[in-house]
PDB file of C-alpha atoms in Angstrom:
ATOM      1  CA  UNK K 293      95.528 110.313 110.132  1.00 40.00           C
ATOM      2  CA  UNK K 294      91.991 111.510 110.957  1.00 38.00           C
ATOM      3  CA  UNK K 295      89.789 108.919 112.342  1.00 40.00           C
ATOM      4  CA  UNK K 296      86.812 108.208 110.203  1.00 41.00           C
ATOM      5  CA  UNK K 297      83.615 109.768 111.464  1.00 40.00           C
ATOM      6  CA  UNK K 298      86.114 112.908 113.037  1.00 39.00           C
ATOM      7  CA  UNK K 299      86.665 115.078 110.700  1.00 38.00           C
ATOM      8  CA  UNK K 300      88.249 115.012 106.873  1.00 42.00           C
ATOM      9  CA  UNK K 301      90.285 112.242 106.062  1.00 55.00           C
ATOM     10  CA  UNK K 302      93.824 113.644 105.203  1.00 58.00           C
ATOM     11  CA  UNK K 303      93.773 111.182 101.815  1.00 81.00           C
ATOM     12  CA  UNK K 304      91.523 110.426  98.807  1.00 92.00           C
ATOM     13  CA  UNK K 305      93.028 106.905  98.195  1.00 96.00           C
ATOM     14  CA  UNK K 306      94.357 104.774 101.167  1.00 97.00           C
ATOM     15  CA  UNK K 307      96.446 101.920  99.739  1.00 97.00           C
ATOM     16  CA  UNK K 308      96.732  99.013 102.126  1.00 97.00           C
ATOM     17  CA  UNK K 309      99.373  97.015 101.958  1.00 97.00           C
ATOM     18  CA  UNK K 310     102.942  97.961 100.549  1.00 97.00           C
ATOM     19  CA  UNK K 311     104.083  95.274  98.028  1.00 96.00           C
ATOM     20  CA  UNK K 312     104.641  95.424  94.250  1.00 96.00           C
ATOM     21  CA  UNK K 313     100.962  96.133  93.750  1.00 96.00           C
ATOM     22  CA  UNK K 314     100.175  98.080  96.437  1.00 97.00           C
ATOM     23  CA  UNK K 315     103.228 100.693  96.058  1.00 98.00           C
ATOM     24  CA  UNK K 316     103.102 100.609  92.536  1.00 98.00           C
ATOM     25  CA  UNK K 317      99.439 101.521  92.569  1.00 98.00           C
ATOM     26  CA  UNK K 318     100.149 104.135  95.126  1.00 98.00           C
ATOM     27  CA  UNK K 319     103.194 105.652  92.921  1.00 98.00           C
ATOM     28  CA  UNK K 320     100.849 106.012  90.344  1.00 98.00           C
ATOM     29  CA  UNK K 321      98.099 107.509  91.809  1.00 98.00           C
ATOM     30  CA  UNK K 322     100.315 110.170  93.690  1.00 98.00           C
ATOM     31  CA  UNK K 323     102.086 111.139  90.427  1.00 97.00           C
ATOM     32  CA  UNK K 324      98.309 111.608  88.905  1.00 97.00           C
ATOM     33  CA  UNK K 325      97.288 114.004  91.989  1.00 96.00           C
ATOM     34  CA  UNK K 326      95.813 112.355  94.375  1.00 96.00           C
ATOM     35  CA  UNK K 327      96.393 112.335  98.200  1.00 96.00           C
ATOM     36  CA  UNK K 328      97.324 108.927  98.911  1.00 97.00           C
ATOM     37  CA  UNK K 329      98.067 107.290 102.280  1.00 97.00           C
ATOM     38  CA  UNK K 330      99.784 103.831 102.326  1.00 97.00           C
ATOM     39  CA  UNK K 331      98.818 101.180 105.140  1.00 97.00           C
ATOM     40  CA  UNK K 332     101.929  98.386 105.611  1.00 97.00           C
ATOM     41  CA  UNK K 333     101.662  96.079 108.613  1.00 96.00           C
ATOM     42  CA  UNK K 334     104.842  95.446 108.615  1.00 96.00           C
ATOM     43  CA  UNK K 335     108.188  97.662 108.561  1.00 96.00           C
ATOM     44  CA  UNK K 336     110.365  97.611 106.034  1.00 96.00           C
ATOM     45  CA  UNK K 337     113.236  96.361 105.217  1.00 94.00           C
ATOM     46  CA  UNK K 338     110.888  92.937 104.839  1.00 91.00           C
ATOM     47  CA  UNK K 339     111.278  89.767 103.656  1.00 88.00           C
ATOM     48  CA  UNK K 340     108.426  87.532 101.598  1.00 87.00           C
ATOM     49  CA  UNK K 341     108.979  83.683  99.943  1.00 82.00           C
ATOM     50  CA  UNK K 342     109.343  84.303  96.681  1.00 86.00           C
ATOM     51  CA  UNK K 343     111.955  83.177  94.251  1.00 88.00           C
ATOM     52  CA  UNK K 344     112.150  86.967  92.439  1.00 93.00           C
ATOM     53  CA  UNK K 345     112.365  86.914  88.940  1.00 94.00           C
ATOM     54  CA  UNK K 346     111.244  89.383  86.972  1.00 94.00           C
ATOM     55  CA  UNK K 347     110.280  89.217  83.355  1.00 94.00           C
ATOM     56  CA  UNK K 348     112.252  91.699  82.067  1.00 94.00           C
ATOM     57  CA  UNK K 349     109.176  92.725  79.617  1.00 93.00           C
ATOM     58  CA  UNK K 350     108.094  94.410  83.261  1.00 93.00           C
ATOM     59  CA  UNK K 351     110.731  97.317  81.919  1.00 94.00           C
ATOM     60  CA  UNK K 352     108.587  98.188  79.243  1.00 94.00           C
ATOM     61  CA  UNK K 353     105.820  98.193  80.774  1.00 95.00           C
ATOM     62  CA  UNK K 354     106.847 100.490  83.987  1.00 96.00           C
ATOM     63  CA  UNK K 355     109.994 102.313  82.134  1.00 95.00           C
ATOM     64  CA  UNK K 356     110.573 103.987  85.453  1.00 96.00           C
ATOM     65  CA  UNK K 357     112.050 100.841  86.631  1.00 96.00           C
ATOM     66  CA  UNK K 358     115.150 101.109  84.692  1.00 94.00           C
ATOM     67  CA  UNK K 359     117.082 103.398  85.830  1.00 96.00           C
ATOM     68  CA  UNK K 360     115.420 102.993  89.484  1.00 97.00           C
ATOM     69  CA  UNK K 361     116.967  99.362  89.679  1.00 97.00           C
ATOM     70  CA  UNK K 362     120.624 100.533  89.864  1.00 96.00           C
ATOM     71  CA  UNK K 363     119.579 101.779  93.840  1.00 97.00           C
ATOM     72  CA  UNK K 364     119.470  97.556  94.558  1.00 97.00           C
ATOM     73  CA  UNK K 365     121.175  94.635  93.587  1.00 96.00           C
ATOM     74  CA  UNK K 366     120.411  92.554  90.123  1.00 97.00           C
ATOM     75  CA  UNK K 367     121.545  90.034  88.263  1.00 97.00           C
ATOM     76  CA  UNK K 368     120.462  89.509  84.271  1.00 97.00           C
ATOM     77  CA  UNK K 369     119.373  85.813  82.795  1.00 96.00           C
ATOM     78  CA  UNK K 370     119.246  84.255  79.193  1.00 96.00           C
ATOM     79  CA  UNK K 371     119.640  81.099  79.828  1.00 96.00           C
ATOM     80  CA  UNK K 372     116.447  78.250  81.939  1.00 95.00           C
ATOM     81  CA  UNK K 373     116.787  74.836  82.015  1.00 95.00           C
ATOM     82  CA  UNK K 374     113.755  73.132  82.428  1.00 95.00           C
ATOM     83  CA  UNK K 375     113.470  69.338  83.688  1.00 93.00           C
ATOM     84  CA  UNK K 376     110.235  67.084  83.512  1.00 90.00           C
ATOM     85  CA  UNK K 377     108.778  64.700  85.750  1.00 86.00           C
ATOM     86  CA  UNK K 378     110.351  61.879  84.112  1.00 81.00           C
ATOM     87  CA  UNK K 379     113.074  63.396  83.763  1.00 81.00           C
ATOM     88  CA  UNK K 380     113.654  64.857  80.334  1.00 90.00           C
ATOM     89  CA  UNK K 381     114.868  67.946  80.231  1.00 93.00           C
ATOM     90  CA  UNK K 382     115.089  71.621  77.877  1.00 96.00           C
ATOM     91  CA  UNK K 383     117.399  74.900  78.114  1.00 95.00           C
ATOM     92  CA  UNK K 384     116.160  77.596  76.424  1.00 95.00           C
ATOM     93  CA  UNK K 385     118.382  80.370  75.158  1.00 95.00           C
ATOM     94  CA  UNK K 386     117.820  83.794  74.852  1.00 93.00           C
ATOM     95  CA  UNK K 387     119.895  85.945  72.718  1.00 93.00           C
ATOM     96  CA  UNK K 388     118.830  88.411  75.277  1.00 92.00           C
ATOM     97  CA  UNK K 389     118.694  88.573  79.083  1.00 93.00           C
ATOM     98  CA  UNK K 390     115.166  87.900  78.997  1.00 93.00           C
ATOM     99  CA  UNK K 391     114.629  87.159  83.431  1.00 96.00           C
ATOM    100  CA  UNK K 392     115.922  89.773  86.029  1.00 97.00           C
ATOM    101  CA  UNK K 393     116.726  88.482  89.109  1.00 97.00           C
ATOM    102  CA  UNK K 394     115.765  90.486  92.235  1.00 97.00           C
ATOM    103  CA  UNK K 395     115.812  90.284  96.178  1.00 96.00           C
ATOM    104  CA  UNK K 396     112.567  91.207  97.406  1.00 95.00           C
ATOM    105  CA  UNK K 397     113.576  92.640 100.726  1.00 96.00           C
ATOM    106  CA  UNK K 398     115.359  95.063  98.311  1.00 97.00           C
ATOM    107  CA  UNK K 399     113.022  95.542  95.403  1.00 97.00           C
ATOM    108  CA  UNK K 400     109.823  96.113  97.665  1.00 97.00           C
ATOM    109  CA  UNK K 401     111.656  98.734  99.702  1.00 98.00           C
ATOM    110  CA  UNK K 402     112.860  99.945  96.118  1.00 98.00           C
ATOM    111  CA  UNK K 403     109.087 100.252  95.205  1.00 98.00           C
ATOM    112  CA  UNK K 404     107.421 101.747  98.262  1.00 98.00           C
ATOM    113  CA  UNK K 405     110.252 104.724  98.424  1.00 98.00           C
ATOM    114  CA  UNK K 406     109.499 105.183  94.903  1.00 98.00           C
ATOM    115  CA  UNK K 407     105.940 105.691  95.902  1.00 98.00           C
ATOM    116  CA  UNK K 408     106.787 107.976  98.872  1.00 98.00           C
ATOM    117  CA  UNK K 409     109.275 110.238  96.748  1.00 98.00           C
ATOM    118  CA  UNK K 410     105.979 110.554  94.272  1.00 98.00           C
ATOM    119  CA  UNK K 411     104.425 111.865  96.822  1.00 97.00           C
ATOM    120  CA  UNK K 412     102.526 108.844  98.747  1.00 97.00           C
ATOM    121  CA  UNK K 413     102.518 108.741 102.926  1.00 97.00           C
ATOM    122  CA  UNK K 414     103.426 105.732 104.738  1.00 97.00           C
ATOM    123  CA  UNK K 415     102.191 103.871 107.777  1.00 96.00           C
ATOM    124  CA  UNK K 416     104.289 101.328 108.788  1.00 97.00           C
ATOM    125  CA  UNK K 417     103.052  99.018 111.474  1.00 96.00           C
ATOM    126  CA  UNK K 418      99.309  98.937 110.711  1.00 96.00           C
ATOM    127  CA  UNK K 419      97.433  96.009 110.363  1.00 95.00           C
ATOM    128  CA  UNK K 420      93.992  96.570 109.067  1.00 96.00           C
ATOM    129  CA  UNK K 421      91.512  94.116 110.556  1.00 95.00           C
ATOM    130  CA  UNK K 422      87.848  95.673 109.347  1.00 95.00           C
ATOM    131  CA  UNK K 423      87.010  97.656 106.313  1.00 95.00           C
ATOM    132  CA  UNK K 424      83.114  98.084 105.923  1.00 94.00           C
ATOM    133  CA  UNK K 425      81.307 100.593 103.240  1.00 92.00           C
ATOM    134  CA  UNK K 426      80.417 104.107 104.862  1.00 90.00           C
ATOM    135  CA  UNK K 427      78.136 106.738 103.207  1.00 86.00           C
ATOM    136  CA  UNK K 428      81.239 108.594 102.206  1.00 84.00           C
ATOM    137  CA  UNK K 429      83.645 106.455 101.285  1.00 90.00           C
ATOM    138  CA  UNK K 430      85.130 103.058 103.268  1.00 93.00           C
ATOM    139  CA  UNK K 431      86.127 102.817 106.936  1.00 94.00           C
ATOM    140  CA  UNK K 432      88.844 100.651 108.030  1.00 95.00           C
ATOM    141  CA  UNK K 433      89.824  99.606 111.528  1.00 95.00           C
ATOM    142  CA  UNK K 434      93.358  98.424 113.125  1.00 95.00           C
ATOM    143  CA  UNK K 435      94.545  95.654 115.425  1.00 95.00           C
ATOM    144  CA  UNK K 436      94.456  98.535 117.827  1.00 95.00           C
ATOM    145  CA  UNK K 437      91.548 100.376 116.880  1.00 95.00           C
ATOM    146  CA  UNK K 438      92.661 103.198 115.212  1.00 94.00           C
ATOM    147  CA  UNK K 439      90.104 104.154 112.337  1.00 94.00           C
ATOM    148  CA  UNK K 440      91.445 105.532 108.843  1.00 94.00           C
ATOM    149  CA  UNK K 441      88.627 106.705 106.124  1.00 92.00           C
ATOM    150  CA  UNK K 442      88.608 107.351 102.206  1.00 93.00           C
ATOM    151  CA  UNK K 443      87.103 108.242  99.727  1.00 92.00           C
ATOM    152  CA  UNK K 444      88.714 105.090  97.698  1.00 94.00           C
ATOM    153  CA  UNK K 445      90.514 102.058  98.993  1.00 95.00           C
ATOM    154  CA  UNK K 446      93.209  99.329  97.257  1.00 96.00           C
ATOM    155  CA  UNK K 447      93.254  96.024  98.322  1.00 95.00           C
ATOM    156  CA  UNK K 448      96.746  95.223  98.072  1.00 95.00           C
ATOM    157  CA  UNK K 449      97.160  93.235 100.485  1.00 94.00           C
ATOM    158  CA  UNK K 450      97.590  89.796  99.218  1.00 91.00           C
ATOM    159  CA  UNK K 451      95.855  87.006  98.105  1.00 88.00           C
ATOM    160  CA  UNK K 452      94.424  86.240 101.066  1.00 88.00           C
ATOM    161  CA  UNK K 453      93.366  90.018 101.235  1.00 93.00           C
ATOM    162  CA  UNK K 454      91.333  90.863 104.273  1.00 93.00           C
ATOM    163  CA  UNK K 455      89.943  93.678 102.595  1.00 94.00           C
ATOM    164  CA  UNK K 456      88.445  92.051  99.825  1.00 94.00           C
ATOM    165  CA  UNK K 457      87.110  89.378 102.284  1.00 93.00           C
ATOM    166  CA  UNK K 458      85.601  92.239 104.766  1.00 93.00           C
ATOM    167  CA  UNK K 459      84.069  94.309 101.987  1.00 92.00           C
ATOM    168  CA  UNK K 460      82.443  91.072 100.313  1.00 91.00           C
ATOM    169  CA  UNK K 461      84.883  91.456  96.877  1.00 90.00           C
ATOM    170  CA  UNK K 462      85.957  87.318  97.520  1.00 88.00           C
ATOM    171  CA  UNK K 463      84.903  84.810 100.506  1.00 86.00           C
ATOM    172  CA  UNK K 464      88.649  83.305 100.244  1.00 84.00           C
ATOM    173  CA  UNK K 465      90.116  80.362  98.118  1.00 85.00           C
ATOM    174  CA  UNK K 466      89.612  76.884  98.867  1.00 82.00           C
ATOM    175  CA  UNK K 467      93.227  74.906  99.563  1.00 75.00           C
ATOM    176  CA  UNK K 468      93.043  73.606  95.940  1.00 78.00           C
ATOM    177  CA  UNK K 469      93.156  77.112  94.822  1.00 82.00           C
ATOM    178  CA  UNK K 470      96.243  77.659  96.665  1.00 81.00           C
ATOM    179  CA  UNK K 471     100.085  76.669  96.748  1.00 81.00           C
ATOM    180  CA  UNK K 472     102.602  76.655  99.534  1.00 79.00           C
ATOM    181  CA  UNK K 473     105.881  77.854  98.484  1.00 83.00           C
ATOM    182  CA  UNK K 474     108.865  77.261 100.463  1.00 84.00           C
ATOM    183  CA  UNK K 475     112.347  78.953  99.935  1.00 88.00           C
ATOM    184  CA  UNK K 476     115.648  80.463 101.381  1.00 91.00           C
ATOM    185  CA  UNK K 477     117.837  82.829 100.367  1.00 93.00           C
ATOM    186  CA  UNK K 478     121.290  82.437 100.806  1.00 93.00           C
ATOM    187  CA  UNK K 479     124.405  84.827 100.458  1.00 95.00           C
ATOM    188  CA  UNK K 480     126.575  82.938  98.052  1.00 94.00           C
ATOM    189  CA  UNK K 481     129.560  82.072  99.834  1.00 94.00           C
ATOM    190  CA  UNK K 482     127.566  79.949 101.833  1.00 95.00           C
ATOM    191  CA  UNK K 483     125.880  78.410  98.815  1.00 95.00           C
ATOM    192  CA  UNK K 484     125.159  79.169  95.441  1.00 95.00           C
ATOM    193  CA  UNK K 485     124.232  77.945  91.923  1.00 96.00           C
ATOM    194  CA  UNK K 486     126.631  76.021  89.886  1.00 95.00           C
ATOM    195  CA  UNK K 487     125.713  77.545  86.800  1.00 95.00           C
ATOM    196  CA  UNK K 488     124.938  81.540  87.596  1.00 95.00           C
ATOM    197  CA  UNK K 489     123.574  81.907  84.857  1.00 95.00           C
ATOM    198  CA  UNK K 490     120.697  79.948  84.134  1.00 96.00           C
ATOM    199  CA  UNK K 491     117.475  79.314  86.093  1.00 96.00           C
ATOM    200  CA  UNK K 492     116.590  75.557  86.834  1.00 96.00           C
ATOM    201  CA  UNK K 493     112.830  74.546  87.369  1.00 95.00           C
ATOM    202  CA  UNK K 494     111.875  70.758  87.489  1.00 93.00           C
ATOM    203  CA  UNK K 495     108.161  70.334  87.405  1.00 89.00           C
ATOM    204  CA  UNK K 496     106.632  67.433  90.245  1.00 79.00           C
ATOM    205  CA  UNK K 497     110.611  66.739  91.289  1.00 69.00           C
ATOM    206  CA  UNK K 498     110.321  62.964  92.727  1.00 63.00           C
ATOM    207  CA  UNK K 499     106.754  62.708  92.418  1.00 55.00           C
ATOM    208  CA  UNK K 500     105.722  65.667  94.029  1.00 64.00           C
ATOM    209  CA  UNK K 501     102.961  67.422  93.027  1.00 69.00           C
ATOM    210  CA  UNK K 502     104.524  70.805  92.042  1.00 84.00           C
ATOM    211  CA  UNK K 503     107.943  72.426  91.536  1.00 89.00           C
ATOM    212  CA  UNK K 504     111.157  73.307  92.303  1.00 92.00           C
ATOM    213  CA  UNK K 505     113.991  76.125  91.329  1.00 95.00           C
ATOM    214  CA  UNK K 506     117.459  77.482  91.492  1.00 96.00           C
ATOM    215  CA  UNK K 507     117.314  80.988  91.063  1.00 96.00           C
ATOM    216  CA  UNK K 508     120.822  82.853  90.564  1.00 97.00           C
ATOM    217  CA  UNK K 509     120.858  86.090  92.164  1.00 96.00           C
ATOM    218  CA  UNK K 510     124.141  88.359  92.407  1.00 96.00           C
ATOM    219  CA  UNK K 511     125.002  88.139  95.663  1.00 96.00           C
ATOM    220  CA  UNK K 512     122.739  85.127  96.543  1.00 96.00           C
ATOM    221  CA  UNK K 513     121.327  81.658  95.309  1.00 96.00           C
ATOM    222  CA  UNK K 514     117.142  81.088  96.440  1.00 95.00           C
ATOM    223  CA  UNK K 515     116.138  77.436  96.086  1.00 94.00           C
ATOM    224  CA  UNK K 516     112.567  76.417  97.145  1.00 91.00           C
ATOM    225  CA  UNK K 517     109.312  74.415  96.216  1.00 87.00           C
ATOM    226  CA  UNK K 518     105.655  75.079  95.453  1.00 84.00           C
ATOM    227  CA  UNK K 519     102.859  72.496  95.858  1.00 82.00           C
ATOM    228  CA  UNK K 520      99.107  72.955  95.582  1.00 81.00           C
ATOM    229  CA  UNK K 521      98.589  73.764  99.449  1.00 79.00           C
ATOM    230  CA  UNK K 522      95.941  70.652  98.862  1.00 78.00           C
ATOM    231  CA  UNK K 523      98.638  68.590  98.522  1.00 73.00           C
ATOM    232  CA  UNK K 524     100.718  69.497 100.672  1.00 74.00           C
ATOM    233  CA  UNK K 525      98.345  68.763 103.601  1.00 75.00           C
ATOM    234  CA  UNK K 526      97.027  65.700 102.534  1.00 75.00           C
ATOM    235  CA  UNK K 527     100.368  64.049 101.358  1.00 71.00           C
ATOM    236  CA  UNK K 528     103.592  65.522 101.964  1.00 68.00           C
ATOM    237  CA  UNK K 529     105.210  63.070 105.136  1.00 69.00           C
ATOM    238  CA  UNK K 530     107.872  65.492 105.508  1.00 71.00           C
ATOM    239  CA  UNK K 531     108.158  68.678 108.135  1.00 76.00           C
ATOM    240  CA  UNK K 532     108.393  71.604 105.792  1.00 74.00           C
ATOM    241  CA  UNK K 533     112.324  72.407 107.057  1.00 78.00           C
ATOM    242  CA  UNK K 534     112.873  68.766 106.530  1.00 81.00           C
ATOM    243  CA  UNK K 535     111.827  69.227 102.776  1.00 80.00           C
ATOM    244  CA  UNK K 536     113.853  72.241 102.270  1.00 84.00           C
ATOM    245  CA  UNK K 537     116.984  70.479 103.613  1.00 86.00           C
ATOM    246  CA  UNK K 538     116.355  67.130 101.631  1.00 86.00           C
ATOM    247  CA  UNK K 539     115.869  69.609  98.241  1.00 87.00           C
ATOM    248  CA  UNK K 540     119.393  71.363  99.183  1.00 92.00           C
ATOM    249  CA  UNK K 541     121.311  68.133  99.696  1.00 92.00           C
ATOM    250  CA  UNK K 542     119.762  66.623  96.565  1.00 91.00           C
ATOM    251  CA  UNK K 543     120.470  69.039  93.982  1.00 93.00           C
ATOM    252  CA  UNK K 544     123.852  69.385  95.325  1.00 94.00           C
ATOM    253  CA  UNK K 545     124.467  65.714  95.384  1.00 94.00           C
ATOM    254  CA  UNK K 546     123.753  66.322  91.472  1.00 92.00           C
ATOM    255  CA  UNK K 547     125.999  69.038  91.082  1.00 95.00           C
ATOM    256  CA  UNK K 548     123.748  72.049  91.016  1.00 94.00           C
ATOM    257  CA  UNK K 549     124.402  73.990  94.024  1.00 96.00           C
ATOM    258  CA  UNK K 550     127.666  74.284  95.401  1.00 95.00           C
ATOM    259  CA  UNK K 551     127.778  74.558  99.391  1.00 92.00           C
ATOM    260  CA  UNK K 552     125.340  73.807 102.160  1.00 85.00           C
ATOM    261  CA  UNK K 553     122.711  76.286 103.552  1.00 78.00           C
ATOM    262  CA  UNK K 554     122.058  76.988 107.362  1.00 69.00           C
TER     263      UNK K 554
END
């Protein structure tokens, strides 16, 4: 790509970072005509913490998706169980799959080469440190100096977007603002869900302030936690792996998950 200030850049829209938002936004603005240049700093396949489900409402709302989802593995839900923090407790039933489950080492790949085979470039490997405001458009700088200019840029890179934070758009969130998730994903015959086909949540499990979930998938089972990142600073005693394995062995103990993890 041209470095800003050295000629035409070679896009009108560089998208920085390539995850759900990011690609999608790229996918979209390729298939409306525009020259569009994707920045990832990492290479894909990629993992990120996140328990992946989908509500399948998403379908309607990006139809594409449909018959795109058949290139990864899926699994279909109608069925959550819910569980309070005394512990009372709810399923819900849908008459429908109404939750799809997804990997998302496989669905953000899924996304980004949807992107690219709209017509979209990617960069893998570039982390933008600097973006500033330019007369004709924005500048942005990498870890190693290389320069990239548009005429329009995306922020999609997170919530803790260092675009948004160079270009003024938000100073960052204070820890109360934020949560912590924790989580693993592990191929089922190691461990997996006793009931496949419901989702369990328990809301501030043993006095915790936050959550914690099963979450089927078809080959796999991801079980993690999410706390205010407030809290978990200023009260959780445990290491975070130490909290992960002490979740595990507990909801196996009551006959959730079947297995260990490693």
């Amino acid at each position: 790509m041209t470095p800003a200030g050295h000629g035409p850049s070679i896009a009108d829209v560089i998208v920085v970072g390539a995850g759900p938002a990011g690609s999608t936004a790229a996918r979209a603005l390729a298939i409306a005509g525009a020259r569009v240049t994707i920045l990832e700093k990492s290479r894909f396949p990629r993992q990120k913490p996140c328990g992946g489900a989908i509500s399948l409402r998403a379908l309607s709302r990006f139809p594409y998706l449909a018959a795109a989802l058949a290139r990864i593995s899926t699994h279909r839900v109608s069925r959550l169980f819910l569980e309070g923090p005394g512990g009372a407790s709810a399923t819900v039933d849908s008459l429908d799959p109404a939750v799809l489950m997804i990997r998302r080492v496989e669905f953000d790949e899924l996304l980004m080469r949807l992107a690219c085979e709209a017509g979209a470039d990617l960069l893998e490997g570039v982390e933008i440190t600097h973006a500033s405001l330019e007369e004709h458009g924005v500048k942005l700088v990498d870890r190693r100096g290389r320069c990239y200019g548009a005429s329009f840029v995306v922020a999609g890179d997170g919530v803790n977007s260092m675009v948004a934070r160079r270009l003024g758009l938000n100073a960052g969130w204070p820890a109360a603002h934020l949560a912590l998730d924790m989580m693993e994903e592990t191929p089922s015959e190691e461990l997996r869900a006793a009931d496949p086909g419901a989702i369990w949540v328990s809301y501030c499990p043993e006095g915790s302030c936050g959550y914690a979930y099963v979450f089927p998938k078809r080959d796999h089972v991801n079980v993690g936690t999410g706390s205010l990142l407030s809290h978990f600073r200023e009260r959780a005693a445990e290491k975070p792996y130490a909290r992960q394995r002490q979740l595990v062995d507990g909801l196996a103990s009551r006959g959730l998950l079947v297995g260990s993890s490693s």
